[in-house]
Amino acid sequence: MRRIILGIILSALIVTGAQAIETEALLDSLQYTSFQFFWNEANANNGLIRDRSVNGSPCSIASLGFGISAILIGIDHGWVSREEGRGRILTALNTLWSKPMGSGYTGYIGYKGLYYHFIDMTTCLRTWSCEVSTIDSALLFAGILDAKQYFATDDPLDVEVRALADSIYYRADWEFFRDGTAGLRMGWKPENGFSGFGLWIGYNEAMILYLLALGSPTFPVPESAWNVWTSGYDWLSFYGQTYINFPPLFGHQYSHCWIDFRYIQDAYTRNHGITYFENSRRATLAQRAYSIHNPGGWVGYAEDLWGITASDTPTGYRARGAPPPQNDDGTIAPTAPAGSIPFTPSESIACLKNMYETYRPQLWSTYGFRDAFNLTVDWWDPDYIGIDQGPIIVMIENYRTGATWNRIMQNADVQRGLARAGFSLASDVAIDPLAPRLILGPNSPNPFRGSSTVSFRLAEPGRVRLSLLSPGGRVVARLLDADRPAGLHTIDLDGTELPSGVYYYKLEAGEGSAARRCVVLH
């Protein structure tokens, strides 16, 4: 019997009404305003989404990838209808599929199935003499695969979404972008080919790139490519945290927006007794500790005010991070704590609340928190950037419902990529036994048959209702509806009569039925 432990520490839920509403209202507002960026900063005629919220901005294909997932979240929250959201996504997919691919300098949307980093919002073709970007194409494909998993019915338009998603992803010639090397090149230009573009080696945002290249059923890279990637890792210690280092927090977030690394390990993480999720948690805590220590003496850095990542700065867009300090100039980016919410919920939420309550007049506008600010020089960014808005809405959703993780982790190509990279269930790793879990197994996407176990802890005695729900919200089984004392409780479920698929445990306790849902594969 495989066991799934769903833990919910209700002491985090049983708080005063004002506190609970405040947190949920802030998270709702952050997700809603981020969604509005992706919905409004778009060309509805072709589905493309701007790189940033300024007139004349081209489409960033990574912003489009985040935006597709953001639209799916918007549908679930009721901010746009399913038909409207699907229509916008279908328009984008048709644009991506139909525009020409080729090796010429102009007149093309991409080459060998991958896309130019920036494309014109009207013509949908290359702009700014930019490169065909492997990582930005991967982020685009992640959003596309999310849509494939979301629109899963027999409705002809759902079928069309899935067909286009497969066509676009399967066209990507990953082998070409190896360029005869052991890994993957960062980019290609028609002017000079791969010249000037290095290999993706070492920990950063590109895990998603390698996993999708490994999982491709058409042009996969060899399994050895993952070892090339991990060969550049730096296992370092800062402020009491030991982890695979990469100073900017976006590198610890982007791949995690779609891939649930909580309970799986590859050879490297297994040898070091962690998961990539735990690695991101440590990196976030180390950056927070750096900000408390504040070696640069920047104004504002504190335990509840931190966030150093790639963002706008007073002198332009820069990749920044810590520790160790990388281009740290005192600029704080709200996307950094927001994108780390699944890793460090209490620390991230406290930071976001502080930003909202202390600096709202200068920092909050049309699409929520502006991209960045710098108290040392009293600078407040006027812009919003899609690749920073994306982690805000997606990672908050993963923290609240796990919805994006749950969809992507059932995708057969993603599963193949994880398997070829050597991922399997985590072992010999310290995992909070009360943490929500989505576990990947060898027979995924539905590795569990038979029985499962749900565990939860009550902070105080009270009425508890535990239900098993279908993805559509229908109650499949009522597991518990009774008064229970404080402490740890365990419920066994015999699910042998249930069809394979995704189910949700919904736990309600106390007055007002404060509830949190967590997905589980059964």
Coordinates of C-alpha atoms in Angstrom, one line a residue:
M1 CA 0.0 0.0 0.0
R2 CA 1.3 3.4 -0.9
R3 CA 0.5 6.0 1.8
I4 CA -0.3 9.6 1.2
I5 CA -0.2 11.9 4.1
L6 CA -2.2 15.1 3.8
G7 CA -1.3 17.3 6.7
I8 CA -3.0 20.4 7.7
I9 CA -1.9 22.3 10.7
L10 CA -5.1 24.0 11.8
S11 CA -3.3 26.2 14.2
A12 CA -2.4 28.2 11.0
L13 CA -6.0 28.4 10.1
I14 CA -7.7 29.0 13.5
V15 CA -6.9 32.6 13.9
T16 CA -9.0 35.7 14.5
G17 CA -11.3 36.6 11.7
A18 CA -9.5 39.9 10.9
Q19 CA -6.2 38.2 10.5
A20 CA -7.5 35.5 8.2
I21 CA -9.4 38.0 6.1
E22 CA -6.4 40.2 5.8
T23 CA -4.1 37.5 4.5
E24 CA -6.7 36.0 2.1
A25 CA -7.7 39.5 0.8
L26 CA -4.0 40.3 0.1
L27 CA -3.4 37.1 -1.7
D28 CA -6.7 37.5 -3.7
S29 CA -5.7 41.0 -4.6
L30 CA -2.2 40.0 -5.7
Q31 CA -3.5 37.2 -7.9
Y32 CA -6.3 39.3 -9.4
T33 CA -4.1 42.2 -10.3
S34 CA -1.5 39.9 -11.8
F35 CA -4.2 38.3 -13.8
Q36 CA -5.3 41.7 -15.0
F37 CA -1.8 42.4 -16.3
F38 CA -1.9 39.2 -18.5
W39 CA -5.4 39.8 -19.6
N40 CA -5.1 43.5 -20.4
E41 CA -1.5 43.9 -21.7
A42 CA -2.4 41.7 -24.6
N43 CA -3.4 41.8 -28.2
A44 CA -6.8 40.0 -28.2
N45 CA -6.5 39.6 -32.0
N46 CA -3.5 37.3 -31.8
G47 CA -3.2 36.4 -28.1
L48 CA 0.3 37.8 -27.6
I49 CA 1.1 39.3 -24.2
R50 CA 3.5 42.3 -23.7
D51 CA 6.8 41.9 -22.0
R52 CA 6.0 45.0 -19.8
S53 CA 3.2 47.5 -19.2
V54 CA 4.4 50.2 -21.6
N55 CA 3.2 51.2 -25.0
G56 CA 5.5 49.8 -27.7
S57 CA 6.6 46.8 -25.7
P58 CA 7.0 43.6 -27.7
C59 CA 5.7 40.3 -26.6
S60 CA 8.0 38.2 -24.4
I61 CA 7.3 34.6 -25.1
A62 CA 8.1 33.8 -21.5
S63 CA 5.5 36.3 -20.4
L64 CA 3.1 34.6 -22.7
G65 CA 3.8 31.2 -21.1
F66 CA 3.2 32.6 -17.6
G67 CA 0.1 34.4 -19.0
I68 CA -1.5 31.2 -20.3
S69 CA -1.2 29.7 -16.8
A70 CA -2.5 33.0 -15.3
I71 CA -5.6 32.8 -17.6
L72 CA -6.3 29.3 -16.4
I73 CA -6.1 30.5 -12.8
G74 CA -8.4 33.4 -13.7
I75 CA -11.0 31.0 -15.0
D76 CA -10.9 29.0 -11.8
H77 CA -11.4 32.2 -9.8
G78 CA -14.2 33.4 -11.9
W79 CA -12.4 36.5 -13.2
V80 CA -13.0 35.4 -16.8
S81 CA -15.3 32.8 -18.2
R82 CA -14.0 29.4 -19.4
E83 CA -15.1 30.3 -22.9
E84 CA -13.4 33.7 -22.9
G85 CA -10.2 32.3 -21.4
R86 CA -10.1 29.3 -23.8
G87 CA -10.8 31.6 -26.7
R88 CA -7.8 33.9 -25.8
I89 CA -5.5 30.9 -25.4
L90 CA -6.7 29.3 -28.6
T91 CA -5.9 32.5 -30.4
A92 CA -2.4 32.6 -29.0
L93 CA -1.8 28.9 -29.9
N94 CA -3.0 29.4 -33.5
T95 CA -0.6 32.4 -33.8
L96 CA 2.3 30.4 -32.5
W97 CA 1.5 27.5 -34.7
S98 CA 0.7 29.3 -38.0
K99 CA 3.4 32.0 -38.1
P100 CA 6.4 31.0 -40.2
M101 CA 9.6 29.4 -38.8
G102 CA 12.8 29.9 -40.7
S103 CA 16.5 30.8 -40.7
G104 CA 16.2 34.3 -42.2
Y105 CA 17.0 37.5 -40.4
T106 CA 13.4 38.8 -40.6
G107 CA 9.9 37.6 -41.2
Y108 CA 9.9 34.6 -38.8
I109 CA 8.5 33.9 -35.4
G110 CA 11.2 31.3 -34.6
Y111 CA 13.5 28.6 -35.9
K112 CA 13.5 24.8 -35.5
G113 CA 10.3 24.9 -33.4
L114 CA 11.7 27.3 -30.8
Y115 CA 10.7 31.0 -30.6
Y116 CA 12.4 34.3 -30.7
H117 CA 12.7 35.9 -27.2
F118 CA 10.8 38.9 -28.3
I119 CA 8.2 39.1 -31.1
D120 CA 6.2 42.1 -32.4
M121 CA 2.8 42.5 -30.8
T122 CA 1.2 43.1 -34.2
T123 CA 3.2 41.2 -36.8
C124 CA 4.0 38.3 -34.4
L125 CA 7.5 38.2 -35.9
R126 CA 11.1 38.7 -34.6
T127 CA 11.9 42.1 -33.1
W128 CA 14.9 43.8 -31.6
S129 CA 17.3 41.5 -33.5
C130 CA 16.9 39.1 -30.6
E131 CA 17.8 35.5 -30.3
V132 CA 15.8 32.3 -30.5
S133 CA 15.8 31.6 -26.7
T134 CA 15.8 28.1 -25.4
I135 CA 14.8 29.0 -21.8
D136 CA 12.1 31.4 -22.8
S137 CA 10.7 28.9 -25.3
A138 CA 10.6 26.3 -22.4
L139 CA 8.7 28.7 -20.2
L140 CA 6.3 29.3 -23.1
F141 CA 5.9 25.5 -23.5
A142 CA 5.2 25.0 -19.8
G143 CA 2.2 27.4 -20.0
I144 CA 1.0 25.6 -23.2
L145 CA 1.2 22.2 -21.5
D146 CA -0.7 23.6 -18.6
A147 CA -3.5 24.6 -21.0
K148 CA -3.4 21.1 -22.5
Q149 CA -4.0 19.5 -19.2
Y150 CA -6.7 22.1 -18.2
F151 CA -8.9 21.7 -21.3
A152 CA -9.4 18.0 -20.9
T153 CA -13.0 17.4 -22.1
D154 CA -14.4 16.1 -25.4
D155 CA -15.6 19.5 -26.3
P156 CA -14.2 20.2 -29.9
L157 CA -12.5 23.4 -28.7
D158 CA -10.8 21.6 -25.8
V159 CA -9.7 19.0 -28.3
E160 CA -8.3 21.8 -30.5
V161 CA -6.3 23.3 -27.6
R162 CA -4.7 19.9 -26.9
A163 CA -3.9 19.3 -30.6
L164 CA -2.3 22.7 -31.0
A165 CA -0.4 22.3 -27.7
D166 CA 1.1 18.9 -28.8
S167 CA 1.9 20.3 -32.3
I168 CA 3.8 23.3 -30.9
Y169 CA 5.7 21.4 -28.3
Y170 CA 6.5 18.4 -30.5
R171 CA 7.9 20.6 -33.2
A172 CA 10.7 21.9 -31.0
D173 CA 14.0 20.4 -32.3
W174 CA 15.9 20.2 -29.0
E175 CA 18.6 18.1 -30.6
F176 CA 19.5 20.9 -32.9
F177 CA 19.9 23.3 -30.0
R178 CA 22.5 20.9 -28.5
D179 CA 24.8 22.1 -31.3
G180 CA 26.8 18.9 -31.1
T181 CA 27.5 19.5 -27.4
A182 CA 26.6 17.5 -24.3
G183 CA 24.1 20.0 -23.1
L184 CA 21.8 22.7 -24.5
R185 CA 22.8 26.1 -25.9
M186 CA 21.2 29.3 -24.5
G187 CA 20.3 30.7 -27.9
W188 CA 20.7 31.0 -31.6
K189 CA 20.7 33.9 -34.1
P190 CA 20.4 33.9 -37.9
E191 CA 23.3 36.4 -38.0
N192 CA 25.9 34.1 -36.3
G193 CA 24.3 30.9 -35.3
F194 CA 25.3 29.6 -31.9
S195 CA 28.4 31.9 -31.7
G196 CA 28.4 33.7 -28.4
F197 CA 25.8 31.5 -26.7
G198 CA 27.1 29.3 -23.9
L199 CA 25.6 26.1 -22.5
W200 CA 23.0 25.9 -19.8
I201 CA 25.1 24.3 -17.0
G202 CA 24.7 24.8 -13.2
Y203 CA 21.7 25.6 -11.1
N204 CA 19.3 28.4 -12.2
E205 CA 15.9 28.8 -13.8
A206 CA 16.7 26.3 -16.6
M207 CA 15.6 23.0 -15.0
I208 CA 12.3 23.3 -16.8
L209 CA 14.2 23.6 -20.1
Y210 CA 16.1 20.3 -19.6
L211 CA 13.1 18.5 -18.3
L212 CA 11.0 19.4 -21.4
A213 CA 13.9 18.6 -23.7
L214 CA 14.3 15.2 -22.0
G215 CA 10.6 14.5 -22.2
S216 CA 10.1 15.3 -25.8
P217 CA 8.7 12.4 -27.8
T218 CA 10.0 13.8 -31.1
F219 CA 13.5 15.4 -30.6
P220 CA 14.6 14.4 -27.1
V221 CA 18.1 15.1 -25.8
P222 CA 20.0 12.2 -24.3
E223 CA 19.6 11.3 -20.6
S224 CA 23.2 12.3 -20.0
A225 CA 22.3 15.9 -20.6
W226 CA 20.9 16.1 -17.1
N227 CA 24.2 15.2 -15.6
V228 CA 25.8 17.9 -17.7
W229 CA 23.4 20.3 -16.2
T230 CA 24.0 19.3 -12.6
S231 CA 27.8 19.2 -13.1
G232 CA 27.9 22.9 -12.6
Y233 CA 26.1 23.0 -9.3
D234 CA 27.6 24.9 -6.3
W235 CA 26.8 23.4 -2.9
L236 CA 27.5 26.3 -0.5
S237 CA 26.5 27.5 2.9
F238 CA 25.3 31.0 3.9
Y239 CA 23.6 32.2 7.1
G240 CA 23.1 28.7 8.4
Q241 CA 21.6 27.3 5.2
T242 CA 23.4 24.8 3.0
Y243 CA 22.0 24.5 -0.5
I244 CA 22.6 24.6 -4.3
N245 CA 23.5 28.3 -4.7
F246 CA 22.1 30.7 -7.2
P247 CA 21.8 34.3 -5.8
P248 CA 18.7 35.7 -7.6
L249 CA 15.5 34.1 -6.3
F250 CA 13.9 33.8 -9.7
G251 CA 16.3 30.9 -10.4
H252 CA 14.7 29.1 -7.4
Q253 CA 11.2 29.8 -8.6
Y254 CA 10.6 29.7 -12.3
S255 CA 10.8 25.9 -12.8
H256 CA 8.9 25.4 -9.6
C257 CA 6.0 27.4 -11.0
W258 CA 5.0 24.3 -12.9
I259 CA 7.0 21.3 -11.6
D260 CA 6.2 20.1 -8.1
F261 CA 9.6 19.1 -6.7
R262 CA 8.4 18.6 -3.1
Y263 CA 8.7 14.9 -2.8
I264 CA 10.9 13.8 -5.7
Q265 CA 14.7 13.7 -6.0
D266 CA 17.3 13.2 -8.7
A267 CA 20.7 11.7 -8.0
Y268 CA 22.2 15.0 -6.9
T269 CA 19.6 15.9 -4.4
R270 CA 19.3 12.4 -3.1
N271 CA 23.1 12.4 -2.5
H272 CA 22.7 15.6 -0.5
G273 CA 19.6 14.6 1.4
I274 CA 17.2 17.3 0.1
T275 CA 14.7 18.0 -2.6
Y276 CA 14.7 21.0 -5.0
F277 CA 11.8 22.3 -3.1
E278 CA 13.7 22.2 0.1
N279 CA 16.6 23.8 -1.7
S280 CA 14.5 26.8 -2.7
R281 CA 13.2 27.1 0.9
R282 CA 16.8 27.3 2.1
A283 CA 17.8 29.8 -0.5
T284 CA 14.9 32.0 0.4
L285 CA 15.6 31.9 4.1
A286 CA 19.3 32.6 3.4
Q287 CA 18.3 35.7 1.4
R288 CA 16.0 36.9 4.1
A289 CA 18.9 36.4 6.6
Y290 CA 21.2 38.4 4.3
S291 CA 18.7 41.2 4.3
I292 CA 18.5 41.2 8.1
H293 CA 22.3 41.3 8.3
N294 CA 22.3 43.9 5.5
P295 CA 26.0 44.1 4.8
G296 CA 25.5 46.8 2.2
G297 CA 23.7 49.1 4.7
W298 CA 20.8 49.6 2.3
V299 CA 17.7 51.5 3.6
G300 CA 14.8 49.3 4.5
Y301 CA 16.3 45.8 4.4
A302 CA 14.8 43.9 7.3
E303 CA 13.2 40.6 8.4
D304 CA 9.9 41.7 6.9
L305 CA 11.3 43.6 3.9
W306 CA 13.4 41.7 1.5
G307 CA 13.4 40.4 -2.1
I308 CA 16.4 40.5 -4.4
T309 CA 16.1 39.0 -7.9
A310 CA 16.2 40.0 -11.5
S311 CA 14.1 43.1 -11.8
D312 CA 14.1 46.7 -12.8
T313 CA 16.5 49.0 -10.8
P314 CA 17.1 52.7 -10.8
T315 CA 19.7 52.2 -13.5
G316 CA 17.8 49.6 -15.6
Y317 CA 16.9 45.9 -15.6
R318 CA 19.5 43.8 -14.0
A319 CA 20.0 40.2 -12.7
R320 CA 20.5 40.7 -9.0
G321 CA 20.6 38.4 -6.0
A322 CA 22.1 37.4 -2.6
P323 CA 23.8 35.7 -0.9
P324 CA 26.5 36.2 -2.0
P325 CA 25.6 39.7 -3.2
Q326 CA 25.2 40.0 -6.9
N327 CA 24.6 43.5 -8.2
D328 CA 22.9 44.4 -4.9
D329 CA 22.0 48.1 -5.0
G330 CA 19.3 48.2 -2.4
T331 CA 16.4 47.5 -4.8
I332 CA 13.6 45.3 -3.6
A333 CA 11.3 43.3 -5.9
P334 CA 7.9 42.1 -4.6
T335 CA 8.0 39.2 -7.0
A336 CA 10.8 37.7 -4.9
P337 CA 8.9 37.1 -1.7
A338 CA 5.6 36.4 -3.5
G339 CA 7.2 33.8 -5.8
S340 CA 8.6 32.1 -2.7
I341 CA 5.3 31.7 -0.9
P342 CA 5.1 27.9 -1.2
F343 CA 8.6 27.6 0.3
T344 CA 8.4 30.2 3.1
P345 CA 4.7 31.0 3.6
S346 CA 4.9 32.8 6.9
E347 CA 8.0 34.8 6.0
S348 CA 6.8 35.7 2.5
I349 CA 3.3 36.8 3.7
A350 CA 4.7 38.9 6.5
C351 CA 7.0 40.7 3.9
L352 CA 4.1 41.2 1.5
K353 CA 1.9 42.6 4.2
N354 CA 4.6 45.0 5.3
M355 CA 5.0 46.2 1.7
Y356 CA 1.3 46.7 1.3
E357 CA 0.7 48.4 4.7
T358 CA 3.8 50.6 4.7
Y359 CA 4.3 51.5 1.1
R360 CA 1.0 51.1 -0.6
P361 CA 0.6 54.7 -1.8
Q362 CA 3.9 54.6 -3.7
L363 CA 4.1 50.8 -4.5
W364 CA 0.5 49.7 -5.4
S365 CA -1.2 50.5 -8.6
T366 CA -3.1 49.0 -11.5
Y367 CA -1.6 45.6 -11.5
G368 CA -0.7 45.3 -7.8
F369 CA 2.8 45.8 -6.6
R370 CA 5.0 47.7 -9.0
D371 CA 8.0 45.7 -10.3
A372 CA 10.5 47.1 -7.8
F373 CA 11.5 49.9 -5.5
N374 CA 14.6 51.3 -3.8
L375 CA 14.3 53.2 -0.5
T376 CA 17.9 54.2 -0.5
V377 CA 17.4 56.5 -3.5
D378 CA 13.6 56.9 -3.1
W379 CA 12.9 55.2 -6.4
W380 CA 9.6 53.6 -7.4
D381 CA 9.4 51.6 -10.6
P382 CA 6.5 52.8 -12.8
D383 CA 6.4 49.5 -14.8
Y384 CA 5.1 45.9 -14.5
I385 CA 7.0 43.0 -16.1
G386 CA 5.3 39.8 -17.2
I387 CA 8.0 37.4 -16.1
D388 CA 7.8 39.0 -12.6
Q389 CA 4.0 39.0 -12.5
G390 CA 3.9 35.4 -13.5
P391 CA 5.5 33.9 -10.4
I392 CA 3.2 36.0 -8.2
I393 CA -0.1 34.6 -9.5
V394 CA 1.2 31.0 -10.2
M395 CA 3.1 30.4 -7.0
I396 CA 0.3 31.9 -4.8
E397 CA -2.1 29.5 -6.6
N398 CA 0.3 26.6 -5.9
Y399 CA 0.4 27.6 -2.3
R400 CA -3.3 27.9 -2.0
T401 CA -4.6 25.0 -4.1
G402 CA -1.7 23.3 -5.8
A403 CA -3.7 23.5 -9.1
T404 CA -0.9 24.3 -11.5
W405 CA 1.4 21.7 -10.0
N406 CA -1.3 19.1 -10.1
R407 CA -2.1 19.6 -13.8
I408 CA 1.5 19.6 -15.0
M409 CA 2.6 16.7 -12.9
Q410 CA 0.0 14.5 -14.8
N411 CA 1.4 15.4 -18.2
A412 CA 2.9 12.3 -19.8
D413 CA 5.8 14.3 -21.4
V414 CA 6.7 16.0 -18.2
Q415 CA 6.6 12.6 -16.4
R416 CA 8.9 11.2 -19.1
G417 CA 11.3 14.1 -18.7
L418 CA 11.4 13.6 -14.9
A419 CA 12.0 9.9 -15.3
R420 CA 14.8 10.3 -17.9
A421 CA 16.4 12.9 -15.6
G422 CA 16.5 10.2 -12.9
F423 CA 13.8 11.5 -10.6
S424 CA 12.0 9.2 -8.2
L425 CA 10.2 9.3 -4.9
A426 CA 12.2 11.1 -2.2
S427 CA 14.0 8.9 0.3
D428 CA 16.0 9.5 3.4
V429 CA 15.0 13.2 3.4
A430 CA 13.6 15.2 6.3
I431 CA 10.0 16.0 5.2
D432 CA 7.4 17.6 7.5
P433 CA 5.0 14.7 8.0
L434 CA 2.1 17.2 8.2
A435 CA 2.9 19.0 4.9
P436 CA 0.5 18.7 2.0
R437 CA 1.9 16.2 -0.6
L438 CA 1.6 15.5 -4.2
I439 CA 3.7 12.3 -4.8
L440 CA 5.1 11.2 -8.1
G441 CA 5.3 7.4 -8.6
P442 CA 6.6 5.1 -11.3
N443 CA 3.1 4.4 -12.8
S444 CA 2.2 8.1 -12.9
P445 CA 0.1 10.0 -13.6
N446 CA -2.0 7.8 -11.4
P447 CA 0.5 5.8 -9.3
F448 CA -1.8 5.0 -6.4
R449 CA -4.3 2.2 -6.2
G450 CA -6.1 0.8 -3.2
S451 CA -5.7 2.6 0.1
S452 CA -4.4 6.0 1.3
T453 CA -4.1 7.7 4.6
V454 CA -4.9 11.3 5.6
S455 CA -3.3 12.8 8.7
F456 CA -4.1 16.2 10.3
R457 CA -3.5 18.0 13.5
L458 CA -6.0 20.0 15.5
A459 CA -4.8 22.9 17.5
E460 CA -7.8 22.7 19.7
P461 CA -11.0 20.6 20.1
G462 CA -13.7 21.2 17.5
R463 CA -16.0 20.0 14.8
V464 CA -14.2 18.5 11.8
R465 CA -15.5 17.6 8.4
L466 CA -13.2 15.8 6.0
S467 CA -14.4 15.2 2.4
L468 CA -13.1 13.7 -0.7
L469 CA -13.9 15.8 -3.8
S470 CA -13.7 15.4 -7.5
P471 CA -11.9 18.0 -9.5
G472 CA -15.2 19.6 -10.3
G473 CA -15.9 20.0 -6.6
R474 CA -18.5 17.2 -6.2
V475 CA -18.2 15.4 -2.8
V476 CA -17.2 11.8 -3.6
A477 CA -17.0 10.6 -0.1
R478 CA -17.5 12.0 3.4
L479 CA -14.6 10.6 5.5
L480 CA -15.4 12.4 8.8
D481 CA -18.0 14.7 10.2
A482 CA -17.7 14.7 14.0
D483 CA -16.2 16.4 17.0
R484 CA -12.6 15.6 17.6
P485 CA -10.1 16.5 20.4
A486 CA -6.9 18.4 19.9
G487 CA -3.9 16.5 18.5
L488 CA -3.0 14.3 15.6
H489 CA -5.6 12.3 13.8
T490 CA -5.4 9.7 11.1
I491 CA -8.1 8.6 8.7
D492 CA -7.7 5.6 6.4
L493 CA -9.4 5.6 3.0
D494 CA -10.2 2.5 1.0
G495 CA -10.4 3.8 -2.6
T496 CA -10.4 0.5 -4.5
E497 CA -13.8 1.3 -5.9
L498 CA -12.9 4.7 -7.1
P499 CA -11.7 5.3 -10.7
S500 CA -8.2 6.5 -11.2
G501 CA -7.7 10.2 -11.3
V502 CA -7.2 13.4 -9.3
Y503 CA -9.1 13.9 -6.0
Y504 CA -9.1 16.6 -3.4
Y505 CA -9.2 16.3 0.3
K506 CA -11.1 19.2 1.8
L507 CA -10.7 19.7 5.6
E508 CA -13.1 22.1 7.4
A509 CA -12.7 22.9 11.1
G510 CA -14.0 25.4 13.6
E511 CA -16.5 28.2 13.2
G512 CA -16.7 29.5 9.7
S513 CA -15.4 26.3 8.3
A514 CA -11.9 27.6 7.7
A515 CA -10.6 25.2 5.0
R516 CA -7.6 24.3 2.9
R517 CA -7.6 21.9 0.0
C518 CA -4.7 19.7 -1.0
V519 CA -4.6 17.5 -4.1
V520 CA -3.7 13.9 -3.9
L521 CA -3.3 11.3 -6.6
H522 CA -5.3 8.2 -5.8

